[in-house]
Coordinates of N, CA, C and O in Angstrom, one line a residue:
M1 N -242.3 22.0 -185.9 CA -242.1 23.2 -186.5 C -242.2 24.1 -186.0 O -241.4 24.9 -186.0
L2 N -243.0 24.5 -185.0 CA -243.2 25.7 -183.9 C -242.3 25.4 -183.2 O -241.6 26.6 -183.2
N3 N -241.6 24.5 -182.7 CA -240.6 24.4 -182.1 C -239.1 25.0 -182.5 O -238.6 25.9 -181.8
E4 N -239.1 24.6 -183.8 CA -237.5 24.8 -184.7 C -238.0 26.5 -184.8 O -236.8 27.1 -185.0
N5 N -239.2 26.8 -185.0 CA -239.4 28.3 -185.6 C -239.0 29.2 -184.2 O -238.5 30.5 -184.3
I6 N -239.8 28.9 -183.0 CA -239.4 29.5 -182.1 C -237.8 29.7 -181.6 O -237.6 31.0 -181.3
K7 N -237.1 28.7 -181.7 CA -236.0 28.7 -181.6 C -235.1 29.6 -182.3 O -234.3 30.6 -182.0
A8 N -235.3 29.3 -183.7 CA -234.7 30.2 -185.0 C -234.7 31.6 -184.7 O -234.2 32.4 -185.0
I9 N -236.1 32.2 -184.6 CA -236.6 33.4 -184.6 C -235.9 33.9 -183.1 O -235.5 35.2 -183.1
R10 N -236.0 33.5 -182.0 CA -235.4 33.6 -180.8 C -234.0 34.2 -181.0 O -233.6 35.1 -180.4
K11 N -233.1 33.1 -181.7 CA -231.7 33.2 -181.7 C -231.7 34.3 -182.8 O -230.6 35.5 -182.8
S12 N -232.5 34.5 -184.0 CA -232.1 35.7 -185.1 C -232.2 37.0 -184.2 O -231.8 37.9 -184.8
K13 N -233.0 37.4 -183.4 CA -233.6 38.4 -182.3 C -232.4 38.5 -181.3 O -232.2 39.6 -180.7
G14 N -231.3 37.7 -181.2 CA -230.4 38.0 -180.2 C -230.7 37.6 -179.0 O -230.0 37.9 -177.9
L15 N -231.9 36.9 -178.6 CA -232.1 36.4 -177.0 C -232.0 35.1 -176.9 O -231.8 34.1 -177.3
S16 N -231.6 34.9 -175.6 CA -231.4 33.6 -175.1 C -232.5 33.1 -174.4 O -233.6 34.1 -174.3
Q17 N -232.6 31.8 -174.0 CA -233.7 31.2 -173.3 C -234.1 32.2 -172.3 O -235.5 32.5 -172.1
E18 N -233.2 32.6 -171.4 CA -233.5 33.2 -170.4 C -234.3 34.4 -170.4 O -235.2 35.0 -169.7
E19 N -233.7 35.2 -171.4 CA -234.2 36.6 -171.8 C -235.5 36.5 -172.1 O -236.7 37.5 -172.0
L20 N -235.7 35.6 -173.1 CA -237.2 35.5 -173.8 C -238.3 35.0 -172.7 O -239.4 35.4 -172.6
A21 N -237.5 34.2 -171.7 CA -238.5 33.7 -170.4 C -239.0 34.7 -169.6 O -240.2 34.9 -169.4
V22 N -237.9 35.8 -169.5 CA -238.3 37.0 -168.6 C -239.3 37.9 -169.4 O -240.3 38.2 -168.8
K23 N -239.2 37.9 -170.3 CA -240.1 38.7 -171.4 C -241.7 38.1 -171.5 O -242.5 39.1 -171.4
L24 N -241.4 36.8 -171.5 CA -242.8 36.2 -171.5 C -243.4 35.7 -169.9 O -244.5 35.2 -169.9
N25 N -242.8 36.3 -168.9 CA -243.1 35.9 -167.6 C -243.4 34.3 -167.3 O -244.2 33.9 -166.7
V26 N -242.4 33.3 -167.7 CA -242.1 32.2 -167.7 C -241.0 31.8 -167.1 O -240.0 32.7 -167.2
V27 N -240.7 30.6 -166.9 CA -239.5 30.1 -166.5 C -238.8 29.5 -167.7 O -239.4 29.3 -169.0
R28 N -237.3 29.6 -167.8 CA -236.2 29.3 -168.7 C -236.7 27.7 -169.1 O -236.6 27.6 -170.6
Q29 N -237.0 26.9 -168.1 CA -237.3 25.3 -168.8 C -238.4 25.4 -169.6 O -238.8 24.7 -170.6
T30 N -239.5 26.2 -169.5 CA -240.8 26.0 -170.4 C -240.2 26.8 -171.8 O -240.9 26.2 -172.9
I31 N -239.5 27.6 -171.9 CA -238.9 28.2 -173.3 C -238.2 26.6 -173.9 O -238.1 26.2 -175.2
S32 N -237.2 26.1 -173.1 CA -236.6 25.0 -173.3 C -237.5 23.7 -173.9 O -237.5 23.3 -175.0
K33 N -238.6 23.5 -173.3 CA -239.4 22.4 -173.6 C -240.4 22.8 -174.9 O -240.5 22.0 -175.7
W34 N -240.7 24.1 -174.9 CA -241.1 24.4 -176.4 C -240.3 24.1 -177.5 O -240.5 23.7 -178.6
E35 N -239.1 24.5 -177.1 CA -238.2 24.4 -178.5 C -237.6 23.0 -178.8 O -237.1 22.8 -180.0
T36 N -237.5 22.0 -177.7 CA -237.4 20.8 -177.6 C -238.6 19.8 -178.4 O -238.3 18.6 -178.8
G37 N -239.7 20.5 -178.2 CA -241.0 20.1 -178.8 C -241.5 19.0 -177.7 O -242.4 18.4 -177.9
L38 N -241.2 19.3 -176.5 CA -241.7 18.4 -175.2 C -243.0 18.9 -174.9 O -243.9 18.2 -174.2
S39 N -243.3 20.4 -175.1 CA -244.6 21.0 -174.7 C -244.9 22.2 -175.8 O -244.0 22.5 -176.5
V40 N -246.2 22.4 -176.0 CA -246.2 23.3 -176.9 C -247.2 24.8 -176.0 O -248.1 24.3 -175.5
P41 N -247.1 26.2 -176.3 CA -247.8 27.1 -175.8 C -249.2 27.1 -176.3 O -249.3 26.9 -177.4
D42 N -249.9 27.6 -175.3 CA -251.4 27.7 -175.7 C -251.4 28.7 -176.7 O -250.5 29.6 -176.7
S43 N -252.9 29.3 -177.1 CA -253.0 30.0 -177.7 C -252.8 31.3 -177.4 O -252.1 32.6 -178.2
D44 N -253.1 31.8 -176.0 CA -252.9 33.3 -175.5 C -251.2 33.4 -175.4 O -250.8 34.5 -175.8
M45 N -250.3 32.1 -175.2 CA -248.9 32.4 -175.2 C -248.4 32.6 -176.7 O -247.5 33.1 -176.6
L46 N -249.0 32.0 -177.5 CA -248.5 32.1 -178.9 C -248.7 33.6 -179.2 O -247.8 34.2 -179.9
I47 N -249.5 34.4 -178.8 CA -249.9 35.8 -179.3 C -249.0 36.6 -178.5 O -248.1 37.4 -179.2
S48 N -248.5 36.1 -177.0 CA -247.4 37.0 -176.6 C -246.2 36.8 -177.2 O -245.5 37.6 -177.3
I49 N -246.0 35.5 -177.4 CA -244.6 35.1 -178.1 C -244.6 36.0 -179.6 O -243.4 36.6 -179.7
S50 N -245.5 36.1 -180.0 CA -245.4 36.6 -181.4 C -245.1 38.3 -181.2 O -244.6 38.8 -181.9
E51 N -246.0 38.9 -180.0 CA -245.5 40.2 -179.7 C -244.2 40.7 -179.2 O -243.5 41.4 -179.8
V52 N -243.7 39.5 -178.7 CA -242.2 39.9 -178.0 C -241.3 39.7 -179.1 O -240.3 40.3 -179.3
L53 N -241.4 38.7 -179.8 CA -240.5 38.4 -181.0 C -240.9 39.3 -182.2 O -240.1 39.1 -182.9
E54 N -242.0 40.0 -182.2 CA -242.3 41.2 -183.3 C -242.4 40.3 -184.6 O -241.9 40.8 -185.5
I55 N -243.0 39.5 -184.8 CA -243.7 38.5 -185.7 C -245.0 38.3 -185.8 O -245.5 38.0 -184.6
P56 N -245.6 37.5 -186.8 CA -247.2 37.3 -186.8 C -247.0 36.0 -186.3 O -246.2 35.2 -186.5
V57 N -248.1 35.4 -185.6 CA -248.4 34.0 -185.3 C -248.4 33.1 -186.3 O -247.8 32.1 -186.3
S58 N -248.9 33.5 -187.5 CA -249.0 32.7 -188.8 C -247.4 32.1 -189.0 O -246.9 31.1 -189.5
T59 N -246.4 33.2 -189.0 CA -244.8 32.9 -189.3 C -244.5 31.7 -188.0 O -243.8 31.0 -188.2
L60 N -244.9 31.9 -186.6 CA -244.5 30.8 -185.7 C -245.2 29.6 -186.1 O -244.3 28.4 -186.0
L61 N -246.4 29.6 -186.6 CA -247.1 28.2 -187.2 C -246.5 27.7 -188.6 O -247.0 26.7 -188.8
G62 N -246.1 28.9 -189.3 CA -245.7 28.3 -190.5 C -244.6 27.3 -191.0 O -244.2 26.7 -190.1
E63 N -243.8 27.6 -192.2 CA -242.8 27.0 -192.5 C -241.4 27.2 -191.6 O -241.7 28.0 -190.9
T64 N -240.7 25.9 -191.7 CA -239.3 26.4 -191.0 C -238.5 27.6 -191.5 O -238.6 27.8 -192.7
I65 N -238.2 28.1 -190.6 CA -237.3 29.4 -190.8 C -236.1 28.9 -190.8 O -235.2 28.4 -189.8
A66 N -235.0 29.4 -192.0 CA -234.0 28.8 -192.0 C -232.9 30.0 -191.2 O -233.1 31.4 -191.2
E67 N -232.2 29.4 -190.5 CA -231.1 30.3 -189.6 C -230.1 31.0 -190.6 O -230.0 30.5 -191.8
A68 N -229.6 32.1 -190.2 CA -228.6 32.9 -190.9 C -227.6 31.6 -191.1 O -227.1 31.2 -189.9
K69 N -227.2 31.6 -192.2 CA -225.7 30.9 -192.4 C -224.5 31.6 -192.5 O -224.4 33.1 -192.5
P70 N -223.6 31.1 -191.9 CA -222.0 31.7 -191.9 C -221.7 32.5 -193.1 O -221.3 33.7 -193.0
D71 N -222.0 31.8 -194.3 CA -221.8 32.5 -195.7 C -222.7 33.8 -195.6 O -222.1 35.0 -196.2
D72 N -223.9 34.2 -195.0 CA -224.6 35.2 -195.0 C -224.0 36.2 -194.3 O -224.1 37.3 -194.8
L73 N -223.9 35.5 -193.0 CA -223.1 36.7 -192.1 C -221.6 37.4 -192.6 O -221.5 38.4 -192.5
K74 N -221.0 36.4 -193.4 CA -219.8 36.7 -193.9 C -220.0 37.9 -195.1 O -219.6 39.0 -195.1
A75 N -221.1 37.8 -195.8 CA -221.4 38.6 -196.8 C -221.7 39.8 -196.4 O -221.4 41.2 -196.7
I76 N -222.8 39.9 -195.2 CA -223.4 41.1 -194.4 C -221.9 41.9 -193.8 O -221.7 42.9 -193.9
S77 N -220.9 41.0 -193.3 CA -219.9 41.8 -192.8 C -219.1 42.5 -193.7 O -218.4 43.5 -193.4
E78 N -219.0 41.8 -194.9 CA -218.0 42.3 -195.7 C -218.8 43.5 -196.5 O -218.1 44.8 -197.0
K79 N -220.1 43.8 -196.6 CA -220.8 44.7 -197.0 C -220.9 46.0 -196.0 O -220.5 47.1 -196.4
L80 N -220.8 45.5 -194.8 CA -220.5 46.5 -193.7 C -219.2 47.2 -193.6 O -219.2 48.3 -193.4
E81 N -218.0 46.3 -194.0 CA -216.9 47.0 -194.0 C -216.7 47.8 -195.2 O -216.0 49.0 -195.1
V82 N -217.4 47.4 -196.4 CA -217.2 48.5 -197.8 C -218.0 49.8 -197.1 O -217.2 50.8 -197.6
I83 N -218.8 49.7 -196.7 CA -219.7 50.8 -196.3 C -218.9 51.8 -195.1 O -218.8 52.9 -195.1
N84 N -218.3 50.9 -194.3 CA -217.5 51.8 -193.4 C -216.2 52.4 -194.0 O -216.0 53.8 -193.8
L85 N -215.5 52.0 -195.1 CA -214.4 52.4 -195.8 C -215.0 53.5 -196.4 O -214.3 54.4 -196.6
Q86 N -216.4 53.4 -197.1 CA -216.7 54.5 -197.8 C -217.2 55.8 -197.0 O -217.0 56.9 -197.5
L87 N -217.7 55.5 -195.7 CA -218.0 56.7 -194.9 C -216.5 57.2 -194.3 O -216.4 58.4 -194.3
A88 N -215.8 56.5 -194.1 CA -214.5 57.0 -193.7 C -213.9 58.0 -194.7 O -213.2 58.9 -194.4
Q89 N -213.8 57.4 -196.0 CA -213.1 58.2 -197.1 C -214.2 59.9 -197.3 O -213.5 60.6 -197.7
K90 N -215.5 59.4 -197.1 CA -216.2 60.8 -197.3 C -216.2 61.8 -195.8 O -215.8 63.0 -196.3
K91 N -215.6 61.1 -195.1 CA -215.1 62.1 -193.6 C -213.8 62.8 -194.1 O -213.8 63.9 -193.9
V92 N -212.6 62.0 -194.6 CA -211.7 62.6 -195.0 C -211.9 63.5 -196.2 O -211.2 64.8 -196.0
T93 N -212.4 63.3 -197.2 CA -212.8 64.4 -198.1 C -213.7 65.7 -197.3 O -212.9 66.7 -197.9
R94 N -214.4 65.1 -196.8 CA -215.2 66.4 -196.1 C -214.1 67.4 -195.4 O -214.3 68.5 -195.4
Q95 N -213.1 66.6 -194.6 CA -212.4 67.4 -193.8 C -211.2 68.2 -194.6 O -211.0 69.4 -194.3
R96 N -210.8 67.7 -195.8 CA -209.8 68.3 -196.7 C -210.5 69.6 -197.3 O -210.2 70.5 -197.4
V97 N -212.0 69.3 -197.7 CA -212.5 70.5 -198.2 C -212.6 71.8 -197.2 O -212.6 72.7 -197.4
L98 N -213.2 71.4 -196.0 CA -213.2 72.3 -195.2 C -211.7 72.9 -194.9 O -211.8 74.1 -194.7
H99 N -210.6 72.1 -194.6 CA -209.4 72.5 -194.4 C -209.0 73.9 -195.4 O -208.6 74.6 -195.3
W100 N -209.2 73.2 -196.8 CA -208.9 74.3 -198.1 C -209.6 75.5 -198.2 O -209.5 76.6 -198.2
G101 N -211.1 75.3 -197.6 CA -211.8 76.3 -197.4 C -211.5 77.2 -196.4 O -211.4 78.6 -196.6
F102 N -211.0 77.1 -195.4 CA -210.4 77.9 -194.2 C -209.1 78.5 -194.7 O -208.8 79.7 -194.2
I103 N -208.4 77.7 -195.5 CA -207.2 78.4 -196.0 C -207.5 79.4 -196.8 O -206.8 80.4 -197.3
S104 N -208.5 79.3 -197.9 CA -208.8 79.9 -198.7 C -209.6 81.3 -198.1 O -209.3 82.7 -198.4
L105 N -210.1 81.0 -197.0 CA -210.7 82.3 -196.2 C -209.7 83.4 -195.7 O -209.6 84.6 -196.0
C106 N -208.6 82.8 -195.2 CA -207.4 83.5 -194.7 C -206.5 84.4 -195.9 O -206.5 85.1 -195.9
A107 N -206.6 83.6 -197.0 CA -206.0 84.1 -198.4 C -206.9 85.3 -198.9 O -206.5 86.2 -199.0
V108 N -208.1 85.0 -198.7 CA -209.1 86.1 -199.3 C -208.8 87.3 -198.4 O -208.9 88.6 -198.7
V109 N -208.9 87.0 -196.9 CA -208.9 88.1 -196.1 C -207.3 89.2 -196.2 O -207.5 90.1 -196.4
V110 N -206.4 88.4 -196.5 CA -204.9 88.8 -196.5 C -205.0 89.7 -198.0 O -204.7 91.0 -197.9
I111 N -205.7 89.4 -198.9 CA -205.5 90.0 -200.3 C -206.4 91.0 -200.2 O -206.0 92.0 -200.7
G112 N -207.7 91.0 -199.6 CA -208.6 92.1 -199.2 C -208.1 93.2 -198.6 O -207.9 94.3 -199.0
F113 N -206.9 92.9 -197.5 CA -206.3 93.9 -197.1 C -205.1 94.6 -197.7 O -204.9 96.0 -197.5
A114 N -204.5 93.5 -198.5 CA -203.5 94.1 -199.2 C -204.2 95.2 -200.4 O -203.6 96.2 -200.6
L115 N -205.2 94.9 -200.9 CA -206.0 95.4 -201.6 C -206.3 96.9 -201.2 O -206.2 98.3 -201.7
L116 N -206.8 97.1 -199.9 CA -207.3 98.3 -199.3 C -206.1 99.1 -199.1 O -206.0 100.3 -199.0
A117 N -204.8 98.2 -198.7 CA -203.8 99.1 -198.6 C -203.1 99.9 -199.7 O -202.6 101.2 -199.7
A118 N -203.2 99.1 -200.9 CA -202.8 99.7 -202.1 C -203.6 100.4 -202.6 O -202.9 101.6 -203.3
L119 N -204.7 100.5 -202.7 CA -206.0 101.6 -202.7 C -205.8 103.0 -202.2 O -206.1 103.9 -202.5
N120 N -205.4 102.8 -200.8 CA -205.5 103.7 -199.8 C -206.5 104.6 -199.8 O -206.8 105.9 -199.8
S121 N -208.1 104.0 -200.1 CA -209.0 104.7 -199.8 C -209.0 105.8 -200.9 O -209.8 107.1 -200.6
S122 N -208.8 105.5 -202.1 CA -208.9 106.7 -203.2 C -210.2 107.1 -203.3 O -210.3 108.3 -204.0
Y123 N -211.2 106.5 -203.2 CA -212.6 107.2 -203.4 C -213.0 108.0 -202.3 O -214.2 109.0 -202.6
L124 N -212.1 108.3 -201.5 CA -212.6 109.5 -200.3 C -212.2 110.8 -200.9 O -212.6 111.6 -200.6
G125 N -211.3 111.0 -202.0 CA -210.9 112.3 -202.5 C -212.0 112.4 -203.9 O -212.0 113.3 -204.5
W126 N -213.2 111.7 -204.0 CA -213.9 111.9 -205.0 C -214.8 112.8 -204.9 O -215.3 113.5 -203.8
D127 N -215.4 113.4 -206.0 CA -216.5 114.3 -205.9 C -218.0 113.8 -205.7 O -218.6 113.1 -206.4
Y128 N -218.4 114.3 -204.3 CA -219.6 113.6 -203.5 C -220.9 114.5 -204.1 O -221.9 114.2 -203.7
T129 N -220.5 115.6 -204.8 CA -221.5 116.2 -205.5 C -222.4 115.9 -206.5 O -223.7 116.1 -206.6
S130 N -221.7 114.8 -207.0 CA -222.2 113.9 -208.3 C -223.1 112.9 -207.6 O -222.4 112.0 -206.7
P131 N -224.6 112.8 -207.9 CA -225.1 111.7 -207.5 C -224.6 110.5 -207.6 O -224.4 109.5 -206.7
E132 N -224.2 109.9 -208.9 CA -223.4 108.6 -209.0 C -222.2 108.5 -208.4 O -221.9 107.3 -207.8
T133 N -221.4 109.2 -208.2 CA -220.1 109.0 -207.6 C -220.1 109.2 -206.0 O -219.6 108.4 -205.5
A134 N -221.3 109.9 -205.5 CA -221.7 109.9 -204.1 C -222.1 108.3 -203.7 O -221.7 107.8 -202.7
V135 N -222.8 107.8 -204.4 CA -223.6 106.3 -203.9 C -222.1 105.7 -204.2 O -222.2 104.7 -203.2
I136 N -221.6 105.4 -205.2 CA -220.5 104.6 -205.2 C -219.3 104.6 -204.1 O -219.0 103.8 -203.6
G137 N -219.1 106.0 -203.9 CA -218.3 106.2 -202.9 C -218.7 105.7 -201.4 O -217.9 105.4 -200.6
V138 N -219.9 106.1 -201.0 CA -220.4 105.5 -199.9 C -220.3 104.1 -199.8 O -220.2 103.4 -198.9
G139 N -221.0 103.5 -201.2 CA -220.8 102.0 -201.0 C -219.6 101.4 -200.5 O -219.3 100.6 -199.9
L140 N -218.4 101.9 -201.3 CA -217.0 101.5 -201.3 C -216.6 101.8 -199.5 O -216.2 100.9 -199.3
H141 N -217.0 102.7 -199.2 CA -216.4 103.3 -198.2 C -217.3 102.2 -196.8 O -216.8 101.7 -196.0
S142 N -218.6 101.9 -197.2 CA -219.4 101.1 -196.3 C -218.6 99.7 -196.3 O -218.5 98.9 -195.6
F143 N -218.4 99.2 -197.5 CA -217.6 97.8 -197.7 C -216.2 97.9 -196.9 O -216.0 96.7 -196.0
E144 N -215.7 99.0 -197.1 CA -214.2 99.0 -196.4 C -214.3 99.0 -195.0 O -213.8 98.1 -194.2
W145 N -215.4 100.0 -194.6 CA -215.8 99.8 -193.2 C -216.0 98.4 -192.5 O -215.5 98.1 -191.5
L146 N -217.0 97.9 -193.1 CA -217.3 96.5 -192.8 C -216.0 95.5 -192.9 O -215.8 94.5 -191.8
F147 N -215.6 95.6 -193.9 CA -214.5 94.6 -194.0 C -213.4 94.5 -192.9 O -212.9 93.6 -192.3
V148 N -212.9 95.9 -192.7 CA -212.2 96.1 -191.6 C -212.4 95.7 -190.3 O -211.6 95.3 -189.6
R149 N -213.6 95.7 -189.9 CA -214.0 95.0 -188.7 C -214.4 93.6 -188.6 O -214.2 93.0 -187.5
I150 N -214.8 93.3 -189.8 CA -215.0 91.6 -189.4 C -214.0 90.6 -189.9 O -213.7 89.6 -189.6
A151 N -213.3 91.2 -191.0 CA -211.9 90.3 -191.4 C -211.2 90.0 -190.6 O -210.7 88.9 -190.7
P152 N -210.6 90.7 -189.3 CA -209.7 90.2 -188.6 C -210.5 88.9 -187.5 O -209.8 87.7 -187.4
F153 N -211.6 88.8 -187.3 CA -212.6 87.7 -187.0 C -212.3 86.6 -187.9 O -212.4 85.2 -187.5
A154 N -212.7 86.8 -188.9 CA -212.9 85.7 -190.2 C -211.5 85.1 -190.4 O -211.3 84.0 -190.5
F155 N -210.4 86.1 -190.3 CA -209.0 85.5 -190.4 C -208.6 84.6 -189.1 O -208.0 83.5 -189.4
I156 N -209.0 85.0 -187.9 CA -208.8 84.2 -186.8 C -209.4 82.8 -186.9 O -209.2 81.9 -186.7
G157 N -210.8 83.0 -187.3 CA -211.5 82.0 -187.6 C -210.9 80.8 -188.6 O -210.8 79.8 -188.6
G158 N -210.6 81.1 -189.6 CA -210.1 80.5 -190.7 C -208.8 79.9 -190.2 O -208.5 78.9 -190.7
V159 N -207.9 80.7 -189.4 CA -206.6 80.4 -189.0 C -207.0 79.0 -188.1 O -206.5 77.6 -188.0
V160 N -207.7 79.0 -187.2 CA -208.4 78.1 -186.1 C -209.0 76.8 -187.0 O -208.4 75.6 -186.6
G161 N -209.5 76.9 -187.8 CA -210.3 76.1 -188.7 C -209.3 75.2 -189.3 O -209.7 74.1 -189.2
A162 N -208.3 76.1 -190.2 CA -207.2 75.2 -191.0 C -206.4 74.5 -189.8 O -206.6 73.1 -190.1
V163 N -206.2 74.9 -188.6 CA -205.5 74.1 -187.7 C -206.3 72.8 -187.1 O -205.8 71.8 -186.8
M164 N -207.6 73.0 -186.7 CA -208.4 72.1 -186.2 C -208.7 71.1 -187.2 O -209.2 69.7 -187.2
T165 N -208.7 71.1 -188.7 CA -208.9 70.4 -189.8 C -207.8 69.6 -190.6 O -207.8 69.0 -191.4
R166 N -206.7 70.1 -190.1 CA -205.5 69.6 -190.7 C -205.3 68.1 -190.4 O -205.8 67.5 -190.0
Q167 N -204.7 67.4 -191.4 CA -204.5 65.9 -191.5 C -203.5 65.6 -190.5 O -202.4 66.2 -190.3
R168 N -203.7 64.5 -189.7 CA -202.8 64.2 -188.9 C -202.3 62.8 -189.1 O -203.3 62.0 -189.4
G169 N -201.1 62.4 -188.9 CA -200.5 61.2 -189.1 C -199.6 61.4 -190.3 O -199.0 61.0 -191.0

């Protein structure tokens, strides 16, 4: 039982006899003897084996450990394939959302400039002696000033982003 457990756990961890031997500071033939039942590791070595294989000693000494069956591996690979497809689909969706977001940003900038051109800063002729009109006029003027300075960069960023996130293929 111990010999079968050492072999099964070693294989499940993806270790060769040589790799396990190096980790335990023994020769490969020692591992082979343990796995074939020709010899048994002492108690100190059992502790070392359990630490290297990251399992409790009781598991080494316990019941026979079933090796992964090909059907189990097939089921796992199918699940991984489904997960990969879902992640790929999420990536495509995220890319589409970003792409249309950048295009929308460009459209908003163009519409903003069109509105400012159409309005021709009509609030500049307002009566600033009235406190209500003065506040609104200053607010609109500040918005226009900020928009005119930031919008070209936002537009260029939107165009670059739309180009970078476009669908290829």
